[in-house]
Amino acid sequence: MMIGLIIVFISWLVFVLSGLGTGLSDLAASTLKYAEADYVIFEEDTDFSLSKSILSEDLEKKVLEQKGVEAVASMGTVSASIRSADGNEENATKTDVLVAGIQPGSFMEPEVSSGKNLTSSSLNGVIVDESLKEDGFSIGDELAINGYTEKLEIIGFVQNETLNHQPVIFAQMDKFRAIKYAAPGSDNGIENPVNGILVQATDIDLDAVNEEIDGIEMGTKDEAVKSIPGYAAENGTIMMMLWFLIIISAFIIGVFFYVLTNQKTQQFGVLKAIGGSNVFVMKTVISQVFILSTVSILTGIGLTYLTAAVLPEGMPFNLRIPMVIIYSIVLLAISVLSSLFSVIKISKIDPLTALGRVE
């Protein structure tokens, strides 16, 4: 029971930390992280930064001509503050958001969880992350953006779409340009400016593309995600905590099994004396450890989902199934491998010596 509870608490903590870590990284990068793209094109020498890069959307034609490219979708981003256009401007609560310009119908347009998509909307229609519901926004509301005179209408909600720790508002590309490049000269004289072009491709030669098209720098989606300010540091910190916890867990579980083995030396001696081979005794111990660990890890998973159900709405938490499977296998492997110290001890037990001991 004690060993089982230890494994339950360890697995519970590992899964909770994993969910919190994924939730935190999603806040920083989910729009790019889960985009159906393989590569991203930025302006040359901008360190894969959407905020620094300015390209012409017309480059899409050249990119589509490259070998291995299957589809492209331009994207632009700009930070903004929004408020409800229905309330008093002075007393209205302002919410920081990231406006993302996309072309309706492209693979960058997320699936709406409620409402309508951009394709079925007028130019002023936008789809927004569901977290804005907590700020009192709903479908049909009109939004006012600081420094911009026209109003935007919420036509739909999407799930898990955040960037730079801000909820994303998806608008049509022309509307995005009107917001970001309203000041004369802010577009650096580039026609149809965007901040990046996302690419779906297979077997593409990055160096060839970078040489073929002047003024661009193409990298993988992972490189683009890791270049988001703060993402690498946040993700690295959480991962270090998780792996330190797993390494410490290996020592704790190993010591518990070793102590338990020492306490049962006489019983193992009896098994050997009545004809039990080392292999039989070892299989018995490992199978018991496997069953105990499996039940405890499954219990830890259940407690994690119960914890997620009672967490505050604003707390970032995303426990992804692949991560649950990976960490479950790792914890199970650690438990079984930790029992090998006990198995080595068992193999060296002399039945006569063990039977002569007094418990």
Coordinates of C-alpha atoms in Angstrom, one line a residue:
M1 CA 0.0 0.0 0.0
M2 CA 2.8 2.4 0.9
I3 CA 4.7 1.7 -2.3
G4 CA 1.5 2.0 -4.3
L5 CA 0.7 5.4 -2.8
I6 CA 4.2 6.6 -3.4
I7 CA 3.9 5.7 -7.1
V8 CA 0.4 7.3 -7.3
F9 CA 1.6 10.6 -5.8
I10 CA 4.6 10.6 -8.1
S11 CA 2.6 9.9 -11.2
W12 CA -0.1 12.4 -10.2
L13 CA 2.6 15.1 -9.8
V14 CA 4.2 14.2 -13.1
F15 CA 1.0 14.4 -15.0
V16 CA -0.2 17.6 -13.4
L17 CA 3.2 19.3 -14.1
S18 CA 3.0 18.0 -17.7
G19 CA -0.5 19.5 -18.1
L20 CA 0.5 22.8 -16.6
G21 CA 3.7 22.9 -18.8
T22 CA 1.8 22.2 -22.0
G23 CA -0.9 24.7 -21.0
L24 CA 1.8 27.4 -20.4
S25 CA 3.6 26.7 -23.7
D26 CA 0.2 26.7 -25.5
L27 CA -0.5 30.2 -24.2
A28 CA 2.8 31.3 -25.8
A29 CA 2.5 29.5 -29.1
S30 CA -0.6 27.3 -29.8
T31 CA -1.6 29.1 -33.0
L32 CA 1.8 28.3 -34.6
K33 CA 2.4 25.1 -32.6
Y34 CA -0.7 23.3 -33.8
A35 CA -0.9 24.9 -37.3
E36 CA -1.2 22.5 -40.1
A37 CA 2.1 23.7 -41.6
D38 CA 5.6 22.2 -41.9
Y39 CA 7.6 25.3 -42.6
V40 CA 7.4 29.1 -42.2
I41 CA 8.9 31.8 -44.4
F42 CA 10.1 35.1 -42.8
E43 CA 11.9 38.2 -44.0
E44 CA 15.6 37.6 -44.1
D45 CA 17.6 38.4 -40.9
T46 CA 14.5 38.8 -38.6
D47 CA 15.4 35.8 -36.4
F48 CA 12.1 34.0 -37.3
S49 CA 10.1 36.7 -35.6
L50 CA 6.6 37.5 -36.9
S51 CA 6.7 40.9 -35.3
K52 CA 9.9 41.9 -37.1
S53 CA 9.2 40.3 -40.5
I54 CA 7.5 42.0 -43.4
L55 CA 7.0 40.2 -46.7
S56 CA 4.7 40.6 -49.7
E57 CA 1.9 38.2 -50.0
D58 CA 2.7 38.1 -53.7
L59 CA 5.6 35.8 -52.8
E60 CA 3.1 32.9 -52.4
K61 CA 3.3 32.3 -56.2
K62 CA 7.1 31.9 -56.2
V63 CA 6.9 29.6 -53.1
L64 CA 4.3 27.4 -54.8
E65 CA 6.6 26.9 -57.7
Q66 CA 9.3 25.3 -55.5
K67 CA 9.7 21.6 -55.5
G68 CA 7.8 19.7 -52.8
V69 CA 5.5 22.7 -51.8
E70 CA 1.9 21.6 -51.6
A71 CA 0.1 24.6 -50.1
V72 CA 0.8 28.1 -48.7
A73 CA -1.0 30.4 -46.4
S74 CA 0.1 34.0 -45.5
M75 CA -0.4 35.3 -42.0
G76 CA 0.1 38.7 -40.2
T77 CA 0.0 39.5 -36.5
V78 CA -0.4 42.7 -34.5
S79 CA -1.0 43.3 -30.8
A80 CA -4.0 45.3 -29.9
S81 CA -6.4 46.2 -27.0
I82 CA -10.1 45.6 -27.5
R83 CA -13.2 46.6 -25.7
S84 CA -16.9 46.2 -26.2
A85 CA -18.2 48.8 -28.6
D86 CA -21.6 48.8 -26.8
G87 CA -20.4 50.2 -23.5
N88 CA -19.1 53.5 -22.2
E89 CA -15.6 54.0 -23.7
E90 CA -14.2 55.4 -20.5
N91 CA -15.4 52.7 -18.2
A92 CA -15.1 49.8 -20.7
T93 CA -12.7 47.0 -19.7
K94 CA -9.8 46.7 -22.2
T95 CA -8.4 43.3 -23.1
D96 CA -5.1 42.7 -24.7
V97 CA -5.3 40.4 -27.8
L98 CA -3.3 39.5 -30.9
V99 CA -5.0 40.2 -34.2
A100 CA -4.0 37.6 -36.8
G101 CA -4.7 38.3 -40.5
I102 CA -5.4 35.2 -42.6
Q103 CA -7.1 34.5 -45.9
P104 CA -10.5 32.9 -45.4
G105 CA -10.5 29.2 -46.5
S106 CA -6.8 28.8 -46.1
F107 CA -5.4 26.0 -43.9
M108 CA -4.6 28.6 -41.3
E109 CA -8.3 29.3 -40.6
P110 CA -9.1 27.3 -37.5
E111 CA -12.3 25.3 -37.1
V112 CA -14.9 27.2 -35.1
S113 CA -16.3 25.5 -32.0
S114 CA -19.5 27.7 -32.3
G115 CA -20.7 30.4 -34.7
K116 CA -19.6 30.9 -38.3
N117 CA -16.2 30.9 -40.0
L118 CA -14.6 33.8 -41.8
T119 CA -15.5 32.5 -45.3
S120 CA -19.2 33.1 -44.6
S121 CA -18.7 36.6 -43.1
S122 CA -18.3 40.2 -44.2
L123 CA -15.0 41.9 -44.0
N124 CA -15.6 43.1 -40.4
G125 CA -16.4 39.6 -39.0
V126 CA -13.8 38.0 -36.8
I127 CA -13.5 34.6 -35.0
V128 CA -11.9 34.7 -31.5
D129 CA -10.4 32.5 -28.9
E130 CA -12.9 31.1 -26.4
S131 CA -11.0 32.6 -23.5
L132 CA -12.6 35.9 -24.4
K133 CA -15.9 34.5 -23.1
E134 CA -14.5 35.0 -19.6
D135 CA -14.2 38.7 -20.3
G136 CA -17.9 38.8 -21.2
F137 CA -17.7 38.7 -25.0
S138 CA -20.2 36.6 -27.0
I139 CA -21.2 36.0 -30.6
G140 CA -22.7 39.1 -32.2
D141 CA -20.8 41.6 -30.0
E142 CA -19.1 44.5 -31.6
L143 CA -15.4 45.1 -30.7
A144 CA -13.6 48.4 -30.7
I145 CA -9.8 48.4 -31.2
N146 CA -7.8 51.2 -29.7
G147 CA -6.5 53.5 -32.4
Y148 CA -8.9 52.1 -35.1
T149 CA -12.2 53.6 -36.0
E150 CA -14.1 50.7 -37.5
K151 CA -15.9 48.1 -35.4
L152 CA -15.3 44.3 -35.6
E153 CA -18.1 41.8 -35.0
I154 CA -17.6 38.4 -33.3
I155 CA -19.1 35.7 -35.6
G156 CA -17.5 32.6 -34.0
F157 CA -15.3 31.1 -31.3
V158 CA -12.3 28.8 -31.7
Q159 CA -10.5 26.7 -29.1
N160 CA -6.8 26.9 -27.9
E161 CA -5.7 29.8 -30.2
T162 CA -3.3 32.0 -28.3
L163 CA 0.1 33.6 -29.2
N164 CA 2.5 35.5 -27.0
H165 CA 0.2 34.7 -24.0
Q166 CA -2.6 36.6 -25.7
P167 CA -5.9 35.3 -27.1
V168 CA -5.9 35.5 -30.9
I169 CA -8.6 37.3 -33.0
F170 CA -8.6 36.0 -36.6
A171 CA -9.5 38.6 -39.1
Q172 CA -9.5 38.8 -42.9
M173 CA -6.1 39.9 -44.3
D174 CA -7.4 43.2 -45.6
K175 CA -8.8 44.1 -42.2
F176 CA -5.5 43.2 -40.6
R177 CA -3.6 45.4 -42.9
A178 CA -5.9 48.3 -42.2
I179 CA -5.2 47.9 -38.5
K180 CA -1.4 47.3 -38.5
Y181 CA -0.3 49.4 -41.5
A182 CA -2.6 52.4 -41.2
A183 CA 0.3 54.8 -40.6
P184 CA 1.9 56.0 -43.9
G185 CA 5.2 54.2 -44.5
S186 CA 4.7 51.5 -41.8
D187 CA 4.6 48.8 -44.5
N188 CA 8.1 49.8 -45.7
G189 CA 6.7 50.3 -49.2
I190 CA 5.8 46.6 -49.5
E191 CA 2.7 45.8 -51.5
N192 CA 0.2 43.5 -49.8
P193 CA 2.3 43.1 -46.6
V194 CA 2.2 40.1 -44.4
N195 CA 4.5 38.9 -41.6
G196 CA 5.0 35.3 -42.6
I197 CA 4.0 32.6 -45.1
L198 CA 3.3 29.1 -43.7
V199 CA 4.0 26.2 -46.0
Q200 CA 2.8 22.7 -46.3
A201 CA 5.5 20.6 -48.0
T202 CA 7.3 17.3 -48.2
D203 CA 10.9 16.6 -49.1
I204 CA 11.7 20.3 -49.6
D205 CA 15.3 21.7 -49.8
L206 CA 15.4 24.7 -47.5
D207 CA 18.7 25.9 -48.8
A208 CA 17.5 25.8 -52.4
V209 CA 14.4 27.8 -51.5
N210 CA 16.3 30.4 -49.6
E211 CA 18.7 30.8 -52.5
E212 CA 15.9 30.9 -55.1
I213 CA 13.8 33.6 -53.5
D214 CA 15.6 36.8 -52.5
G215 CA 15.1 38.4 -49.1
I216 CA 13.5 35.4 -47.3
E217 CA 14.5 33.0 -44.6
M218 CA 12.7 29.7 -44.5
G219 CA 12.7 27.4 -41.5
T220 CA 10.8 24.6 -39.9
K221 CA 7.7 25.2 -37.8
D222 CA 9.5 24.0 -34.7
E223 CA 12.2 26.7 -35.3
A224 CA 9.5 29.3 -35.6
V225 CA 7.8 28.2 -32.4
K226 CA 11.1 28.2 -30.4
S227 CA 11.8 31.7 -31.6
I228 CA 8.7 33.1 -29.9
P229 CA 9.9 35.3 -27.0
G230 CA 9.9 33.4 -23.8
Y231 CA 8.7 30.0 -25.2
A232 CA 12.0 28.2 -25.0
A233 CA 12.8 29.4 -21.5
E234 CA 9.3 28.5 -20.2
N235 CA 9.2 25.1 -21.9
G236 CA 12.8 24.3 -20.8
T237 CA 12.1 25.1 -17.2
I238 CA 9.0 22.8 -17.0
M239 CA 10.8 20.0 -18.8
M240 CA 13.8 20.2 -16.4
M241 CA 11.4 20.0 -13.4
L242 CA 9.7 17.0 -14.9
W243 CA 12.8 15.1 -15.7
F244 CA 14.4 15.9 -12.3
L245 CA 11.2 14.6 -10.7
I246 CA 11.4 11.4 -12.8
I247 CA 15.1 10.8 -11.9
I248 CA 14.4 11.3 -8.2
S249 CA 11.4 9.0 -8.5
A250 CA 13.6 6.3 -9.8
F251 CA 15.8 6.4 -6.7
I252 CA 12.8 6.6 -4.3
I253 CA 11.0 3.6 -5.9
G254 CA 14.2 1.6 -6.2
V255 CA 15.0 2.1 -2.5
F256 CA 11.5 1.1 -1.5
F257 CA 11.6 -2.1 -3.5
Y258 CA 15.1 -2.9 -2.1
V259 CA 14.0 -2.4 1.5
L260 CA 10.9 -4.6 0.9
T261 CA 13.1 -7.3 -0.6
N262 CA 15.4 -7.3 2.5
Q263 CA 12.4 -7.7 4.7
K264 CA 11.3 -10.8 2.8
T265 CA 14.6 -12.5 2.6
Q266 CA 13.3 -15.5 4.6
Q267 CA 10.3 -16.0 2.4
F268 CA 12.4 -16.0 -0.7
G269 CA 14.7 -18.5 1.0
V270 CA 11.7 -20.8 1.6
L271 CA 10.7 -20.5 -2.1
K272 CA 14.2 -21.5 -3.2
A273 CA 14.4 -24.3 -0.6
I274 CA 11.2 -26.0 -1.9
G275 CA 12.5 -25.9 -5.5
G276 CA 11.8 -22.4 -6.8
S277 CA 14.5 -21.3 -9.2
N278 CA 16.0 -17.9 -9.4
V279 CA 14.2 -17.2 -12.6
F280 CA 10.8 -18.2 -11.0
V281 CA 11.4 -15.9 -8.0
M282 CA 12.6 -13.1 -10.2
K283 CA 9.6 -13.4 -12.5
T284 CA 7.3 -13.3 -9.5
V285 CA 8.8 -10.1 -8.1
I286 CA 8.9 -8.3 -11.5
S287 CA 5.3 -9.3 -12.3
Q288 CA 4.1 -8.0 -8.9
V289 CA 6.0 -4.7 -9.4
F290 CA 4.5 -4.4 -12.9
I291 CA 0.9 -4.9 -11.7
L292 CA 1.4 -2.6 -8.7
S293 CA 2.9 0.1 -10.8
T294 CA 0.3 -0.1 -13.6
V295 CA -2.6 0.2 -11.1
S296 CA -0.9 3.1 -9.3
I297 CA -0.1 5.0 -12.5
L298 CA -3.7 4.6 -13.8
T299 CA -4.9 5.9 -10.4
G300 CA -2.5 8.8 -10.8
I301 CA -4.0 9.6 -14.3
G302 CA -7.5 9.5 -12.9
L303 CA -6.6 11.9 -10.1
T304 CA -5.0 14.2 -12.6
Y305 CA -8.2 14.4 -14.7
L306 CA -10.1 15.1 -11.5
T307 CA -7.7 17.8 -10.6
A308 CA -8.1 19.3 -14.1
A309 CA -11.8 19.4 -13.7
V310 CA -11.6 21.6 -10.6
L311 CA -8.8 23.9 -11.7
P312 CA -9.8 27.6 -12.2
E313 CA -10.9 28.5 -15.8
G314 CA -8.1 30.9 -16.2
M315 CA -5.3 28.4 -15.3
P316 CA -3.5 27.1 -18.4
F317 CA -3.8 23.3 -18.4
N318 CA -3.6 20.9 -21.4
L319 CA -3.0 17.3 -20.7
R320 CA -2.4 15.8 -24.1
I321 CA -3.0 12.0 -24.6
P322 CA 0.4 11.4 -26.3
M323 CA 2.2 12.9 -23.3
V324 CA 0.1 10.8 -20.9
I325 CA 1.1 7.7 -22.8
I326 CA 4.8 8.6 -22.9
Y327 CA 5.1 9.5 -19.2
S328 CA 3.1 6.4 -18.2
I329 CA 5.5 4.2 -20.1
V330 CA 8.5 6.0 -18.6
L331 CA 7.2 5.7 -15.0
L332 CA 6.3 2.0 -15.6
A333 CA 9.8 1.4 -17.0
I334 CA 11.4 3.1 -14.1
S335 CA 9.4 1.0 -11.6
V336 CA 10.3 -2.3 -13.3
L337 CA 14.0 -1.3 -13.8
S338 CA 14.2 -0.2 -10.1
S339 CA 13.1 -3.7 -9.1
L340 CA 16.2 -5.1 -10.8
F341 CA 18.2 -4.1 -7.7
S342 CA 15.9 -6.3 -5.7
V343 CA 16.2 -9.1 -8.2
I344 CA 20.0 -9.0 -8.0
K345 CA 19.6 -9.3 -4.2
I346 CA 17.2 -12.2 -4.5
S347 CA 19.5 -14.1 -6.9
K348 CA 22.3 -14.1 -4.2
I349 CA 20.1 -15.4 -1.4
D350 CA 21.3 -18.7 0.1
P351 CA 18.2 -20.7 1.2
L352 CA 20.0 -22.3 4.2
T353 CA 21.2 -18.9 5.4
A354 CA 17.8 -17.3 4.9
L355 CA 16.0 -20.1 6.7
G356 CA 18.3 -19.6 9.7
R357 CA 17.4 -16.0 10.1
V358 CA 14.8 -14.8 12.5
E359 CA 12.4 -12.1 11.3

